[in-house]
Amino acid sequence: MAKRIQFSETGTPDVLQYVDYQPQDPQAGEVQVENKAIGINYIDTYVRSGLYAPASFPAGLGTEAAGIVSKVGSGVAGIKPGDRVVYAQSALGAYSEFHNVPQEKIALLPDAISFEQAAASFLKGLTVYYLLRQTHEVQAGETILFHAAAGGVGLIACQWAKALGVKLIGTVGSDEKAERAKQAGAWATINYQKEDIATRVAELTNGEKVGVVYDSVGKDTFEKSLNSLKRRGLLVSFGNASGPVKGVDLAILNQKGSLFVTRPSLNGYVTNREELAQASNELFSLIASGAIKVDVSEAQKFPLSEARRAHQTLESRVTQGSSLLIP
């Protein structure tokens, strides 16, 4: 028997249960991974709470982990037992000691990158990849606004933007988080507890504002993001940390300067093994070179059995960077 996290109804972190289960052999085209480190992502709280409710119960949770291949199903090519791997787009169930994942969702992990580094950065790094390199391909010298710059995605975005020569203005909720974002490479920060975001963006850009805003916060920042955009600018809304954006009157985009809005997701950009290899190779090269540093504080590493506490901590907004579950 092995251990995993499951839940039988949506709700607060208290619905999460630490249970015994019998891992099934991988089916054709699947790889079984013995997880060594499991990524905790804000989207996991959306699934648990019911915003993105699973189709049936009991359900597993989590889509990202790094570990060692224990078994492979028939038809699997290029992956064998003993390989070090990482994944971020599995079916729900990564909060477990073993997880079966389609081979096209698996990336081989270079020896230079630890399991903890991989699980802390893979989904977040792939997210930054599609945001900065595909949804809107940022250019050296460009100034952008990125919300939640001291979060797991934000800190990778700060470093990646700096590596590309991009001036990233990051919003944060405290002076401590502002310092963390600056250390990671943010060109400037805005403490939204003390400063008006759009006003400060205008000041920092000599009244020009920015051409693109990356917004994972949602409801609370939607209009502030629009107000920070220059004429024909793009709002990339990719998360709902404060709740989903609802009831948008499209006329507001006209009134604020013929603006564009998109609501992308990783699954719309990384859809096959070739696209995954391209994205992961670029991410891994930046980590291996030191351009992107991935460090997880001991306070944000939780035993798998303490997934409830991990979610409570994440939702309290006190975390900085990535958090992990360790089987």
Tab-separated table of C-alpha atoms in Angstrom:
chain	number	residue	atom	x	y	z
A	1	MET	CA	0.000	0.000	0.000
A	2	ALA	CA	1.042	3.584	-0.613
A	3	LYS	CA	-0.173	6.977	0.615
A	4	ARG	CA	-1.944	9.825	-1.161
A	5	ILE	CA	-4.145	12.851	-0.593
A	6	GLN	CA	-7.774	12.636	-1.719
A	7	PHE	CA	-11.023	14.479	-1.068
A	8	SER	CA	-14.678	13.456	-1.332
A	9	GLU	CA	-16.258	16.924	-1.383
A	10	THR	CA	-15.094	20.427	-2.232
A	11	GLY	CA	-14.461	22.981	0.474
A	12	THR	CA	-11.802	24.275	2.870
A	13	PRO	CA	-8.457	22.514	3.401
A	14	ASP	CA	-10.203	20.345	6.005
A	15	VAL	CA	-11.707	18.210	3.194
A	16	LEU	CA	-8.246	16.842	2.340
A	17	GLN	CA	-7.627	13.290	3.564
A	18	TYR	CA	-4.345	11.343	3.872
A	19	VAL	CA	-5.228	7.769	2.918
A	20	ASP	CA	-3.814	4.381	1.924
A	21	TYR	CA	-4.230	3.261	-1.685
A	22	GLN	CA	-2.997	0.574	-4.052
A	23	PRO	CA	-1.121	2.052	-7.048
A	24	GLN	CA	-2.292	0.609	-10.366
A	25	ASP	CA	0.159	-0.508	-13.046
A	26	PRO	CA	0.610	2.070	-15.822
A	27	GLN	CA	-1.570	1.553	-18.878
A	28	ALA	CA	-0.342	1.700	-22.487
A	29	GLY	CA	1.491	4.969	-23.089
A	30	GLU	CA	1.754	5.753	-19.373
A	31	VAL	CA	4.729	6.091	-17.031
A	32	GLN	CA	4.576	5.388	-13.299
A	33	VAL	CA	6.604	7.889	-11.274
A	34	GLU	CA	7.693	7.441	-7.683
A	35	ASN	CA	7.365	11.036	-6.542
A	36	LYS	CA	10.249	12.542	-4.577
A	37	ALA	CA	8.960	16.130	-4.431
A	38	ILE	CA	5.479	17.461	-5.269
A	39	GLY	CA	4.678	20.974	-6.412
A	40	ILE	CA	1.927	22.909	-4.638
A	41	ASN	CA	0.208	25.402	-6.940
A	42	TYR	CA	-2.532	27.939	-6.360
A	43	ILE	CA	-4.703	26.210	-8.948
A	44	ASP	CA	-4.815	23.226	-6.569
A	45	THR	CA	-6.826	25.371	-4.148
A	46	TYR	CA	-9.290	26.184	-6.947
A	47	VAL	CA	-9.850	22.453	-7.531
A	48	ARG	CA	-10.205	21.697	-3.824
A	49	SER	CA	-12.584	24.624	-3.208
A	50	GLY	CA	-14.851	23.782	-6.140
A	51	LEU	CA	-14.000	26.654	-8.490
A	52	TYR	CA	-12.622	23.999	-10.857
A	53	ALA	CA	-14.367	21.012	-9.320
A	54	PRO	CA	-13.325	17.482	-10.383
A	55	ALA	CA	-15.772	15.381	-12.375
A	56	SER	CA	-16.153	12.680	-9.726
A	57	PHE	CA	-15.269	11.784	-6.126
A	58	PRO	CA	-13.191	10.708	-4.358
A	59	ALA	CA	-10.640	12.734	-6.283
A	60	GLY	CA	-6.898	13.117	-6.119
A	61	LEU	CA	-5.222	16.507	-6.193
A	62	GLY	CA	-2.193	18.084	-7.829
A	63	THR	CA	-0.679	17.810	-11.291
A	64	GLU	CA	3.060	18.423	-10.714
A	65	ALA	CA	5.894	16.387	-9.226
A	66	ALA	CA	9.425	15.137	-9.832
A	67	GLY	CA	10.740	11.676	-9.150
A	68	ILE	CA	12.049	8.400	-10.525
A	69	VAL	CA	10.333	6.209	-13.113
A	70	SER	CA	9.310	2.944	-11.424
A	71	LYS	CA	7.380	1.285	-14.274
A	72	VAL	CA	6.432	1.994	-17.893
A	73	GLY	CA	3.388	0.840	-19.823
A	74	SER	CA	3.421	-0.776	-23.242
A	75	GLY	CA	4.337	1.459	-26.161
A	76	VAL	CA	6.386	3.907	-24.097
A	77	ALA	CA	9.528	5.027	-25.938
A	78	GLY	CA	12.466	7.095	-24.714
A	79	ILE	CA	11.649	6.692	-21.017
A	80	LYS	CA	12.733	3.751	-18.846
A	81	PRO	CA	12.639	2.680	-15.182
A	82	GLY	CA	15.250	4.547	-13.171
A	83	ASP	CA	15.044	7.756	-15.231
A	84	ARG	CA	14.812	11.052	-13.358
A	85	VAL	CA	11.711	12.905	-14.605
A	86	VAL	CA	9.375	15.791	-13.912
A	87	TYR	CA	5.792	16.506	-14.976
A	88	ALA	CA	3.312	19.332	-14.552
A	89	GLN	CA	0.215	18.536	-16.638
A	90	SER	CA	-0.893	15.169	-15.309
A	91	ALA	CA	-4.398	14.136	-14.381
A	92	LEU	CA	-5.266	14.956	-10.766
A	93	GLY	CA	-3.399	12.792	-8.289
A	94	ALA	CA	0.174	14.071	-8.008
A	95	TYR	CA	-0.290	14.515	-4.231
A	96	SER	CA	0.760	10.864	-3.846
A	97	GLU	CA	3.725	8.540	-3.463
A	98	PHE	CA	3.194	7.086	-6.950
A	99	HIS	CA	1.400	8.564	-9.954
A	100	ASN	CA	0.750	7.327	-13.493
A	101	VAL	CA	1.315	10.004	-16.134
A	102	PRO	CA	0.965	9.960	-19.964
A	103	GLN	CA	4.415	9.827	-21.543
A	104	GLU	CA	3.776	13.011	-23.536
A	105	LYS	CA	3.491	14.917	-20.239
A	106	ILE	CA	6.872	13.672	-18.968
A	107	ALA	CA	10.175	15.553	-19.302
A	108	LEU	CA	13.549	13.985	-18.570
A	109	LEU	CA	15.262	15.838	-15.737
A	110	PRO	CA	18.929	16.838	-16.123
A	111	ASP	CA	21.232	15.654	-13.330
A	112	ALA	CA	22.152	19.289	-12.598
A	113	ILE	CA	18.607	19.990	-11.326
A	114	SER	CA	17.354	18.427	-8.083
A	115	PHE	CA	13.930	16.876	-7.596
A	116	GLU	CA	12.985	19.736	-5.256
A	117	GLN	CA	14.141	22.386	-7.731
A	118	ALA	CA	12.179	20.685	-10.495
A	119	ALA	CA	8.934	20.267	-8.560
A	120	ALA	CA	9.185	23.839	-7.295
A	121	SER	CA	9.698	25.328	-10.743
A	122	PHE	CA	8.286	23.177	-13.531
A	123	LEU	CA	4.635	24.232	-13.731
A	124	LYS	CA	5.493	27.778	-12.717
A	125	GLY	CA	8.402	27.895	-15.169
A	126	LEU	CA	6.316	26.526	-18.036
A	127	THR	CA	3.701	29.154	-17.160
A	128	VAL	CA	6.272	31.948	-17.366
A	129	TYR	CA	7.547	30.449	-20.623
A	130	TYR	CA	4.176	30.663	-22.382
A	131	LEU	CA	3.394	34.079	-20.859
A	132	LEU	CA	6.656	35.832	-21.763
A	133	ARG	CA	7.638	33.863	-24.851
A	134	GLN	CA	4.322	33.076	-26.547
A	135	THR	CA	1.193	34.871	-25.292
A	136	HIS	CA	3.104	38.129	-25.692
A	137	GLU	CA	6.725	37.731	-26.739
A	138	VAL	CA	8.492	40.327	-24.629
A	139	GLN	CA	11.409	42.268	-26.112
A	140	ALA	CA	14.592	43.593	-24.567
A	141	GLY	CA	14.031	47.114	-23.250
A	142	GLU	CA	10.267	46.646	-22.927
A	143	THR	CA	8.523	47.537	-19.648
A	144	ILE	CA	5.830	45.175	-18.360
A	145	LEU	CA	3.627	44.897	-15.258
A	146	PHE	CA	3.472	41.555	-13.443
A	147	HIS	CA	1.154	41.063	-10.466
A	148	ALA	CA	2.112	38.937	-7.440
A	149	ALA	CA	5.789	39.296	-8.268
A	150	ALA	CA	6.953	37.624	-5.044
A	151	GLY	CA	4.866	34.494	-5.597
A	152	GLY	CA	6.122	31.266	-7.107
A	153	VAL	CA	5.345	32.263	-10.702
A	154	GLY	CA	6.274	35.890	-10.080
A	155	LEU	CA	9.795	35.223	-8.803
A	156	ILE	CA	10.582	33.089	-11.836
A	157	ALA	CA	9.092	35.802	-14.071
A	158	CYS	CA	11.320	38.436	-12.427
A	159	GLN	CA	14.425	36.376	-13.161
A	160	TRP	CA	13.387	35.369	-16.688
A	161	ALA	CA	12.484	38.940	-17.608
A	162	LYS	CA	15.839	40.204	-16.346
A	163	ALA	CA	17.627	37.530	-18.396
A	164	LEU	CA	15.779	38.819	-21.480
A	165	GLY	CA	16.587	42.472	-20.754
A	166	VAL	CA	12.968	43.308	-19.901
A	167	LYS	CA	12.007	45.875	-17.250
A	168	LEU	CA	9.491	44.122	-14.992
A	169	ILE	CA	7.382	46.193	-12.596
A	170	GLY	CA	6.094	43.815	-9.945
A	171	THR	CA	3.167	44.327	-7.599
A	172	VAL	CA	3.557	42.993	-4.051
A	173	GLY	CA	1.697	43.097	-0.759
A	174	SER	CA	4.499	44.080	1.622
A	175	ASP	CA	7.880	45.760	1.767
A	176	GLU	CA	9.471	42.375	2.519
A	177	LYS	CA	7.980	40.917	-0.659
A	178	ALA	CA	9.105	43.982	-2.605
A	179	GLU	CA	12.685	43.330	-1.543
A	180	ARG	CA	12.372	39.662	-2.535
A	181	ALA	CA	11.094	40.602	-5.993
A	182	LYS	CA	13.888	43.142	-6.499
A	183	GLN	CA	16.494	40.589	-5.492
A	184	ALA	CA	15.009	38.263	-8.118
A	185	GLY	CA	15.384	40.874	-10.837
A	186	ALA	CA	12.327	43.129	-10.786
A	187	TRP	CA	13.178	46.554	-12.236
A	188	ALA	CA	10.690	48.236	-9.874
A	189	THR	CA	7.999	47.207	-7.403
A	190	ILE	CA	4.636	48.584	-6.306
A	191	ASN	CA	3.318	47.823	-2.815
A	192	TYR	CA	-0.427	47.778	-3.503
A	193	GLN	CA	-1.123	48.143	0.229
A	194	LYS	CA	0.391	51.639	0.121
A	195	GLU	CA	0.359	52.775	-3.520
A	196	ASP	CA	-2.173	53.039	-6.313
A	197	ILE	CA	-1.025	50.610	-8.993
A	198	ALA	CA	-2.035	52.553	-12.119
A	199	THR	CA	-0.780	55.869	-10.777
A	200	ARG	CA	2.584	54.372	-9.881
A	201	VAL	CA	2.892	52.629	-13.256
A	202	ALA	CA	2.345	55.977	-14.977
A	203	GLU	CA	5.008	57.585	-12.780
A	204	LEU	CA	7.541	54.842	-13.441
A	205	THR	CA	7.007	55.029	-17.210
A	206	ASN	CA	6.887	58.831	-17.534
A	207	GLY	CA	3.196	58.671	-18.344
A	208	GLU	CA	3.486	56.068	-21.106
A	209	LYS	CA	2.107	53.128	-19.048
A	210	VAL	CA	2.857	49.561	-20.207
A	211	GLY	CA	2.002	47.514	-23.270
A	212	VAL	CA	1.198	44.315	-21.387
A	213	VAL	CA	-0.003	43.388	-17.897
A	214	TYR	CA	0.230	39.830	-16.556
A	215	ASP	CA	-2.502	39.355	-13.952
A	216	SER	CA	-2.948	36.209	-11.853
A	217	VAL	CA	-4.944	37.983	-9.128
A	218	GLY	CA	-8.246	38.386	-10.992
A	219	LYS	CA	-11.231	40.255	-9.588
A	220	ASP	CA	-9.374	42.682	-7.302
A	221	THR	CA	-6.882	43.883	-9.917
A	222	PHE	CA	-8.808	43.669	-13.197
A	223	GLU	CA	-9.661	47.353	-13.553
A	224	LYS	CA	-6.320	48.434	-12.079
A	225	SER	CA	-4.626	46.359	-14.740
A	226	LEU	CA	-6.675	47.972	-17.510
A	227	ASN	CA	-5.821	51.422	-16.123
A	228	SER	CA	-2.108	50.569	-16.316
A	229	LEU	CA	-2.168	49.829	-20.056
A	230	LYS	CA	-1.212	52.151	-22.863
A	231	ARG	CA	-3.410	52.467	-25.952
A	232	ARG	CA	-4.005	49.068	-27.629
A	233	GLY	CA	-2.279	47.322	-24.730
A	234	LEU	CA	-2.834	43.691	-23.734
A	235	LEU	CA	-4.129	42.332	-20.423
A	236	VAL	CA	-3.110	38.707	-19.914
A	237	SER	CA	-5.428	37.377	-17.190
A	238	PHE	CA	-4.113	33.969	-16.139
A	239	GLY	CA	-5.378	33.424	-12.587
A	240	ASN	CA	-8.066	34.108	-9.993
A	241	ALA	CA	-6.278	34.441	-6.640
A	242	SER	CA	-8.832	37.037	-5.476
A	243	GLY	CA	-11.741	35.441	-7.322
A	244	PRO	CA	-12.760	35.180	-10.983
A	245	VAL	CA	-13.447	38.220	-13.175
A	246	LYS	CA	-17.159	38.253	-14.016
A	247	GLY	CA	-19.657	40.464	-15.797
A	248	VAL	CA	-17.191	42.354	-17.962
A	249	ASP	CA	-18.691	45.062	-20.177
A	250	LEU	CA	-16.602	44.895	-23.352
A	251	ALA	CA	-17.217	48.591	-23.969
A	252	ILE	CA	-14.725	49.341	-21.178
A	253	LEU	CA	-11.940	48.070	-23.444
A	254	ASN	CA	-12.906	50.696	-25.996
A	255	GLN	CA	-13.185	53.461	-23.417
A	256	LYS	CA	-9.734	52.759	-21.992
A	257	GLY	CA	-7.923	52.767	-25.334
A	258	SER	CA	-8.993	49.905	-27.634
A	259	LEU	CA	-7.438	47.368	-25.268
A	260	PHE	CA	-7.046	43.614	-25.699
A	261	VAL	CA	-7.709	40.923	-23.078
A	262	THR	CA	-6.816	37.224	-23.205
A	263	ARG	CA	-7.400	34.372	-20.737
A	264	PRO	CA	-4.731	31.778	-21.592
A	265	SER	CA	-3.654	28.554	-19.915
A	266	LEU	CA	-0.672	26.251	-20.201
A	267	ASN	CA	-2.791	23.546	-21.819
A	268	GLY	CA	-3.450	25.896	-24.717
A	269	TYR	CA	0.265	26.339	-25.410
A	270	VAL	CA	1.999	23.078	-24.454
A	271	THR	CA	-0.095	20.369	-26.102
A	272	ASN	CA	2.375	17.645	-27.139
A	273	ARG	CA	5.771	16.215	-26.286
A	274	GLU	CA	7.592	18.390	-28.849
A	275	GLU	CA	6.155	21.593	-27.392
A	276	LEU	CA	6.934	20.339	-23.874
A	277	ALA	CA	10.536	19.606	-24.855
A	278	GLN	CA	10.986	23.079	-26.356
A	279	ALA	CA	9.573	24.791	-23.258
A	280	SER	CA	11.363	22.587	-20.705
A	281	ASN	CA	14.724	22.821	-22.478
A	282	GLU	CA	14.604	26.621	-22.337
A	283	LEU	CA	13.585	26.549	-18.666
A	284	PHE	CA	16.206	23.962	-17.685
A	285	SER	CA	18.974	25.850	-19.485
A	286	LEU	CA	18.169	29.023	-17.527
A	287	ILE	CA	18.131	27.108	-14.228
A	288	ALA	CA	21.353	25.260	-15.035
A	289	SER	CA	23.088	28.526	-15.991
A	290	GLY	CA	22.034	30.203	-12.750
A	291	ALA	CA	19.929	32.837	-14.518
A	292	ILE	CA	16.923	31.386	-12.683
A	293	LYS	CA	17.524	30.288	-9.105
A	294	VAL	CA	14.970	28.033	-7.444
A	295	ASP	CA	15.185	27.866	-3.663
A	296	VAL	CA	12.445	26.592	-1.367
A	297	SER	CA	12.641	27.620	2.279
A	298	GLU	CA	12.375	24.830	4.832
A	299	ALA	CA	9.259	26.552	6.195
A	300	GLN	CA	7.519	25.917	2.863
A	301	LYS	CA	8.338	22.205	2.649
A	302	PHE	CA	5.545	20.081	4.106
A	303	PRO	CA	5.242	16.318	4.614
A	304	LEU	CA	2.642	14.822	2.271
A	305	SER	CA	0.553	14.037	5.346
A	306	GLU	CA	0.286	17.774	6.100
A	307	ALA	CA	-1.353	18.893	2.856
A	308	ARG	CA	-4.105	20.607	4.837
A	309	ARG	CA	-1.577	22.833	6.598
A	310	ALA	CA	0.199	23.475	3.311
A	311	HIS	CA	-3.033	24.771	1.736
A	312	GLN	CA	-3.864	26.887	4.773
A	313	THR	CA	-0.421	28.467	4.592
A	314	LEU	CA	-0.651	29.089	0.837
A	315	GLU	CA	-4.075	30.724	1.099
A	316	SER	CA	-2.918	32.954	3.970
A	317	ARG	CA	-0.771	34.878	1.424
A	318	VAL	CA	2.283	34.673	3.715
A	319	THR	CA	4.332	32.421	1.440
A	320	GLN	CA	7.055	33.670	-0.867
A	321	GLY	CA	8.106	31.648	-3.884
A	322	SER	CA	7.307	27.955	-4.196
A	323	SER	CA	6.021	25.388	-1.698
A	324	LEU	CA	6.456	21.602	-1.771
A	325	LEU	CA	4.989	18.410	-0.403
A	326	ILE	CA	7.576	15.721	0.373
A	327	PRO	CA	6.329	12.081	0.372
